[in-house]
CSV table of C-alpha atoms in Angstrom, one decimal:
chain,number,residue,atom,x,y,z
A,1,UNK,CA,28.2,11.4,13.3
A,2,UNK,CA,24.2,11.3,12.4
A,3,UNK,CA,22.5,10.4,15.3
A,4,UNK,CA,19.0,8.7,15.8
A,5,UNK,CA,17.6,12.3,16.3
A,6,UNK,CA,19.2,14.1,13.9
A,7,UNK,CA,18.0,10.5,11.3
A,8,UNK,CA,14.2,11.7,12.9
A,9,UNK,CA,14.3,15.3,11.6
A,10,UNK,CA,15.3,14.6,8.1
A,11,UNK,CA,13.6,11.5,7.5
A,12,UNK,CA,10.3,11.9,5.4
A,13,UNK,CA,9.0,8.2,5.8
A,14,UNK,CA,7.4,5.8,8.1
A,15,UNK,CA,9.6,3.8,10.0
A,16,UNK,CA,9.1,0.2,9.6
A,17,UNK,CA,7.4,-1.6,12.5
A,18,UNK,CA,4.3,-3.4,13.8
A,19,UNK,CA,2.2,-0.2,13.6
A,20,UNK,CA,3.2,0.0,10.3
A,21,UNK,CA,2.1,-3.1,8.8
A,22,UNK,CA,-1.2,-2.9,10.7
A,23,UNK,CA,-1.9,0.7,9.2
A,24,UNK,CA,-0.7,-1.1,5.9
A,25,UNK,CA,-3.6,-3.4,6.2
A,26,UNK,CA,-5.8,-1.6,7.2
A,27,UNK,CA,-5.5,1.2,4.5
A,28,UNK,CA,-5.5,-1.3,1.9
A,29,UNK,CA,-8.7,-2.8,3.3
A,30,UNK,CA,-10.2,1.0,3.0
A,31,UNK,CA,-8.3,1.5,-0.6
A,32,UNK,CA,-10.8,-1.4,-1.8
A,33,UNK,CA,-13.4,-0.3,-0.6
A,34,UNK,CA,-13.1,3.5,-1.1
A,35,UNK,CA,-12.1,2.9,-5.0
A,36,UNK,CA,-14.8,0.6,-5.3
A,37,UNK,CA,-17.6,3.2,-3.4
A,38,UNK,CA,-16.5,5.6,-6.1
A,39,UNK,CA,-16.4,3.4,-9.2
A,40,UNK,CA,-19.3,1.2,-8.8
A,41,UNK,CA,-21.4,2.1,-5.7
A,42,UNK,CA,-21.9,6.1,-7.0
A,43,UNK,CA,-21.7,4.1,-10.8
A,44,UNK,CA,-19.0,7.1,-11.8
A,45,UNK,CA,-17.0,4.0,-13.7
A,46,UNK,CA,-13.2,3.3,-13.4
A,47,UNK,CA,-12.3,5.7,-15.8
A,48,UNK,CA,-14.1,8.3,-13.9
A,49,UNK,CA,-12.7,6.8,-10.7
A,50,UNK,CA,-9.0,6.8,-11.9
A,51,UNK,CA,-9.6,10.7,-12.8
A,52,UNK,CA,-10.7,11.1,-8.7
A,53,UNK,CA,-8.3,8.8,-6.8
A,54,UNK,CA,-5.4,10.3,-9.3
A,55,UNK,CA,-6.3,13.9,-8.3
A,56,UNK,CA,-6.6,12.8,-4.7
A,57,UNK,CA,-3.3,11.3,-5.1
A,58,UNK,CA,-1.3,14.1,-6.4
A,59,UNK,CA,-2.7,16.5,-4.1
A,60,UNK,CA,-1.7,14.3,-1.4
A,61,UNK,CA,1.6,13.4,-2.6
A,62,UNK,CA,3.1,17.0,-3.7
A,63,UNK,CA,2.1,17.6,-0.2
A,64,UNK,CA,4.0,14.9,1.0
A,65,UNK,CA,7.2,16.1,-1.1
A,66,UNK,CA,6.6,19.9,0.4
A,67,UNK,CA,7.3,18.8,4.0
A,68,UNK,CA,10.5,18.9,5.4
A,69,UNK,CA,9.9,15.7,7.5
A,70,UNK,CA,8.2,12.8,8.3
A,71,UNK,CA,4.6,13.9,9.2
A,72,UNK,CA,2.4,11.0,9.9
A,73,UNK,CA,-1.0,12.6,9.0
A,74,UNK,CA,0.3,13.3,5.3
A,75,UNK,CA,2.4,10.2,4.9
A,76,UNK,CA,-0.8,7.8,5.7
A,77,UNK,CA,-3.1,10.4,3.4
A,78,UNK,CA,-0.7,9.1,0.3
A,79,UNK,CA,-0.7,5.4,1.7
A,80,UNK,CA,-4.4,5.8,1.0
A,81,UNK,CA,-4.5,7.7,-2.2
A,82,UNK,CA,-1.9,4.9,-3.6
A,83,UNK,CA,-3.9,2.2,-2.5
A,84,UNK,CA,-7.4,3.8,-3.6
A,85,UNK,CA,-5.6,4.9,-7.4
A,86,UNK,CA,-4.2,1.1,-7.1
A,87,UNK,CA,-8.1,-0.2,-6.6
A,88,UNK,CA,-9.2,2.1,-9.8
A,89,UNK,CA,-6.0,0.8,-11.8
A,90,UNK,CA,-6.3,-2.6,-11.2
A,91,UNK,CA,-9.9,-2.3,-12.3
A,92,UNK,CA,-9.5,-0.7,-15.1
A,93,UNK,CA,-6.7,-3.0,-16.3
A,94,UNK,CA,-9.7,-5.6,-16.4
A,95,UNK,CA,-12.7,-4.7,-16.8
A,96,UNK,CA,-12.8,-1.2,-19.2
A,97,UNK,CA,-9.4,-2.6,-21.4
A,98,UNK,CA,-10.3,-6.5,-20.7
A,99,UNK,CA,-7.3,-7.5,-20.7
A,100,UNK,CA,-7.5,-9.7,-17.5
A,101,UNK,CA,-6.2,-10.2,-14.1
A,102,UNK,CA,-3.1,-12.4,-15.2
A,103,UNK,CA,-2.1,-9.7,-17.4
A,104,UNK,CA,-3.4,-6.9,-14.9
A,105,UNK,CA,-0.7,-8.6,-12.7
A,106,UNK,CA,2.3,-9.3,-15.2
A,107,UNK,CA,2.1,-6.1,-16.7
A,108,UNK,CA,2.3,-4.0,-13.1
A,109,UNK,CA,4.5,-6.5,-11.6
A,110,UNK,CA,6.9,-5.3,-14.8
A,111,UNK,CA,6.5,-1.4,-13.9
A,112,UNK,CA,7.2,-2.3,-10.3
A,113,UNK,CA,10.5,-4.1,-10.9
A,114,UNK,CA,11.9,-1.4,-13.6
A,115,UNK,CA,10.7,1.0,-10.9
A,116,UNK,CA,13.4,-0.8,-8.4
A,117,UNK,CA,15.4,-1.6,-10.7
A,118,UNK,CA,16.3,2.4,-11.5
A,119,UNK,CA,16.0,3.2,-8.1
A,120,UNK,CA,18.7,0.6,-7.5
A,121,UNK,CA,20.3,1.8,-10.4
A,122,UNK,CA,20.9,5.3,-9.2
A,123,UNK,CA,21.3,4.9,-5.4
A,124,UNK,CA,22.7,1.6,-5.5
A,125,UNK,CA,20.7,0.4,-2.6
A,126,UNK,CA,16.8,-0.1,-2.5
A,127,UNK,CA,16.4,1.0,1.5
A,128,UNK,CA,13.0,2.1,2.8
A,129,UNK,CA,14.4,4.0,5.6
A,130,UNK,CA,15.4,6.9,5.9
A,131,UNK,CA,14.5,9.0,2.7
A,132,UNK,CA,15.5,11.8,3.0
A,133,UNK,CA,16.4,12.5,-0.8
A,134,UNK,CA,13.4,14.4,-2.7
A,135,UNK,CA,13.9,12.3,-6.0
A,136,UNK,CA,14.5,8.7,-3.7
A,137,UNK,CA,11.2,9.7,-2.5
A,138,UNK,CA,9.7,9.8,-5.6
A,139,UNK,CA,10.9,6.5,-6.6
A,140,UNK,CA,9.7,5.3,-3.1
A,141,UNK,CA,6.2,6.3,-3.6
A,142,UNK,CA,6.2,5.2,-7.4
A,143,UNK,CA,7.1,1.6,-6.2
A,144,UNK,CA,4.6,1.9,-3.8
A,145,UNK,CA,1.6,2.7,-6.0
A,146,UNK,CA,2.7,-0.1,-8.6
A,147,UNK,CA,3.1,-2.3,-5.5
A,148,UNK,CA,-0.4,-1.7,-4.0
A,149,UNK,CA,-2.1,-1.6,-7.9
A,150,UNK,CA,-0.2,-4.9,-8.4
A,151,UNK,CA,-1.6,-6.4,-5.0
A,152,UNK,CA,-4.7,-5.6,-6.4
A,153,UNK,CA,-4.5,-7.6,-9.6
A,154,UNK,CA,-2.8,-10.4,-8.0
A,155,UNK,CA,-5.6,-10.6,-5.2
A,156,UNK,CA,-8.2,-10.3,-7.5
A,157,UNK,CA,-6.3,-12.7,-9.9
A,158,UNK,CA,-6.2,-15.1,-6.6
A,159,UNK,CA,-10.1,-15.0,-6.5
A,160,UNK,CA,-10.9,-15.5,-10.5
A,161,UNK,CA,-8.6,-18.0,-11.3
A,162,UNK,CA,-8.2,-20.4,-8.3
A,163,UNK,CA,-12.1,-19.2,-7.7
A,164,UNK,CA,-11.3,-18.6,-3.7
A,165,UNK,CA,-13.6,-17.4,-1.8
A,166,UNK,CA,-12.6,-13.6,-0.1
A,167,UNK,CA,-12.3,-15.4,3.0
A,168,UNK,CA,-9.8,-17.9,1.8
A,169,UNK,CA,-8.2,-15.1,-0.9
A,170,UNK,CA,-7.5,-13.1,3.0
A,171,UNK,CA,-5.9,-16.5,4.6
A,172,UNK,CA,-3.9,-17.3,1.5
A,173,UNK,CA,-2.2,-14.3,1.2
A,174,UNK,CA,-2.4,-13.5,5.0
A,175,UNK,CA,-0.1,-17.1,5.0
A,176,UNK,CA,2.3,-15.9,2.6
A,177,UNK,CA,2.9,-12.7,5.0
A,178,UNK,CA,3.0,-15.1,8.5
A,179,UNK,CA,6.1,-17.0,6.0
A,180,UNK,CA,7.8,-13.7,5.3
A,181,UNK,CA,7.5,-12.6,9.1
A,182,UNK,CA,9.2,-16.0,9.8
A,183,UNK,CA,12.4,-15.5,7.1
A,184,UNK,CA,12.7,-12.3,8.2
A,185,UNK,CA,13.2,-13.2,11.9
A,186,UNK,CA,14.4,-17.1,11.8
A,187,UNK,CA,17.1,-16.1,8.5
A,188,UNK,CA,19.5,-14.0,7.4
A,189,UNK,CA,17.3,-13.2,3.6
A,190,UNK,CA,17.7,-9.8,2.1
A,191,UNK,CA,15.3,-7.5,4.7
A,192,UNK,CA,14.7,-5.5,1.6
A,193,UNK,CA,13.3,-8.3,-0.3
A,194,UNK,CA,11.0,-9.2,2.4
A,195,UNK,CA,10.2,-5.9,2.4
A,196,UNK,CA,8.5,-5.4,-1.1
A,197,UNK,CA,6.9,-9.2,-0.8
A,198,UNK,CA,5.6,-8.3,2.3
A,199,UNK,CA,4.1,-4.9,0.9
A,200,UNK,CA,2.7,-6.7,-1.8
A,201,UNK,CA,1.3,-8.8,-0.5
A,202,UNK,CA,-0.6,-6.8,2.4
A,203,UNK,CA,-3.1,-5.4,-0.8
A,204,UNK,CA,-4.3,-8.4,-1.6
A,205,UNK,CA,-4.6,-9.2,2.1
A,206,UNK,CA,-6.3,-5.9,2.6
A,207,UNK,CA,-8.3,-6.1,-1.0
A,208,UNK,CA,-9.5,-9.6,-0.5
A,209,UNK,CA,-10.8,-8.5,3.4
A,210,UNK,CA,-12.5,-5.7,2.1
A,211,UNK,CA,-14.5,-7.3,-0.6
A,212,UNK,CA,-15.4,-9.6,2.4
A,213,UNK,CA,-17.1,-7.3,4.0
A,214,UNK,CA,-18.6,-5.5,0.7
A,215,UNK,CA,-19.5,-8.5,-1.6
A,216,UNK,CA,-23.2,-9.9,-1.5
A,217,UNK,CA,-23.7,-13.3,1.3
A,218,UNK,CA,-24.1,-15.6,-1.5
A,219,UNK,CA,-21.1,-14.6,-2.9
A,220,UNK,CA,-19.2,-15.7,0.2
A,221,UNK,CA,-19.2,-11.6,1.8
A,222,UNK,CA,-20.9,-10.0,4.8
A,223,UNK,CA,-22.5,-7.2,2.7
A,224,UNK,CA,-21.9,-4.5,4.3
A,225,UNK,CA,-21.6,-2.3,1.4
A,226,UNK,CA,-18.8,-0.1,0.0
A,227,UNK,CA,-19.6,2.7,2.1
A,228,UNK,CA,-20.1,1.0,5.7
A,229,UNK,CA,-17.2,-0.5,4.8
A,230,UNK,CA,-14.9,2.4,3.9
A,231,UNK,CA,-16.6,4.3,7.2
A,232,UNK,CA,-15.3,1.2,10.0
A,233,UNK,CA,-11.9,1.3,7.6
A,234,UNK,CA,-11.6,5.1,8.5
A,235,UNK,CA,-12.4,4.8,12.0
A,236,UNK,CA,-9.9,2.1,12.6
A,237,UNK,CA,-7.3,4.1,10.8
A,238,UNK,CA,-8.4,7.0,12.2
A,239,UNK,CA,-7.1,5.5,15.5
A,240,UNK,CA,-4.1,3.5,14.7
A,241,UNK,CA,-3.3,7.5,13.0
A,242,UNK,CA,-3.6,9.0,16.6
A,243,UNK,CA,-1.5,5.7,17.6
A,244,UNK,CA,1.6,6.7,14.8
A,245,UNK,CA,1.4,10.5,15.9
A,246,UNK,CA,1.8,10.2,19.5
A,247,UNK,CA,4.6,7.7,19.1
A,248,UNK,CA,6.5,9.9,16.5
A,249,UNK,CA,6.1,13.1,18.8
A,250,UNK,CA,7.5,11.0,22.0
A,251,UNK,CA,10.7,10.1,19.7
A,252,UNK,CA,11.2,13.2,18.3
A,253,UNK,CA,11.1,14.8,21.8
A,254,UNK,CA,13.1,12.1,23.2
């Protein structure tokens, strides 16, 4: 019989929880802000920018893939680069090819679903937890990086063609996530459903936040700039990191 334990040492994933959806946040806050440091802020461009946050990515990820079990540090490392590649895609989707946020947001929302759709295909289940399968991880992390590129779109899609303000971009999509917390609790609706609207839906939260704090006062931000920005993102990560590690160590000792 597998036991919780023995699910602990082979599992290469986050478990899903409240820490989890607040690192979620949080990194796609600093994935919108990073991406946007790097493309606009140093002027490199998005095509430049997709070339950095791709490397970063991939460095990160075959990382991830080389470690025999869930390791918090690395896991949250490809979060980031997934969400900061996702900024640069999203971008580029729009503003080098112009072909526009509602698009932008059909054409990833495509590559997400055939993403889950072959997973599902080939495992015949679309769980989050455990992976412990090399190529079910791949597929994990693919949906995730069309997930958080598509969250992207959609927020910015939220912003350009309803013209919201960040602020009310945030409690639009931060509603849509209170609604899902409330199926998932008060019904019995697929958990792995919620699960991908939920994740989806958490960029644009995270996205619409972050431009928030970047964006100029007149244009409804705080201005902080990209780089404040992406340094209070870090910190706070940089905490709910230490947060993730201590409890992962306590159950894997336990």
């Amino acid at each position: 019989m597998t036991t919780n334990k023995t699910i602990e040492q082979l599992n290469k994933v986050a478990k899903i929880n409240l820490i989890f959806w607040l690192m979620k946040i949080v990194a796609t806050t600093l994935g919108e802000t990073l991406g946007d440091f790097i493309s606009m802020t140093l002027n490199l461009g998005y095509t430049v920018g997709i070339a950095v946050t791709l490397a970063f990515f991939l460095v990160v990820l075959l990382a991830q893939l080389a470690v025999k079990k869930y390791t918090p540090v690395i896991y949250w490392l490809v979060i980031i680069g997934t969400t900061t590649l996702g900024t640069e895609i999203s971008d580029y989707i729009d503003r080098t090819l112009h072909l526009g946020y509602t698009v932008g947001s059909t054409l990833l929302m495509n590559c997400l679903l055939l993403t889950l759709f072959l997973w599902f295909e080939k495992y015949k289940n679309l769980e989050v937890y455990p992976i412990k399968n090399k190529q079910k991880e791949i597929y994990y992390w693919t949906a995730i990086l069309f997930s958080n590129s598509l969250g992207t779109a959609f927020g910015d899609f939220l912003s350009d063609y309803f013209g919201l303000s960040y602020l009310q971009g945030a409690l639009v999509t931060g509603g849509v996530i209170l609604i899902v917390v409330l199926l998932h609790n008060l019904t019995k609706i697929n958990h792995i459903l919620l699960f991908w609207v939920a994740f989806v839906f958490t960029r644009p939260f995270g996205a619409t936040f972050g431009d928030f704090l970047t964006k100029p006062l007149d244009k409804g931000g705080l201005y902080l700039g990209t780089l404040n920005s992406s340094l209070v993102s870090a910190s706070i990560m940089t905490v709910l990191l230490f947060i993730a590690h201590k409890q992962h160590k306590l159950k894997a000792n336990s």
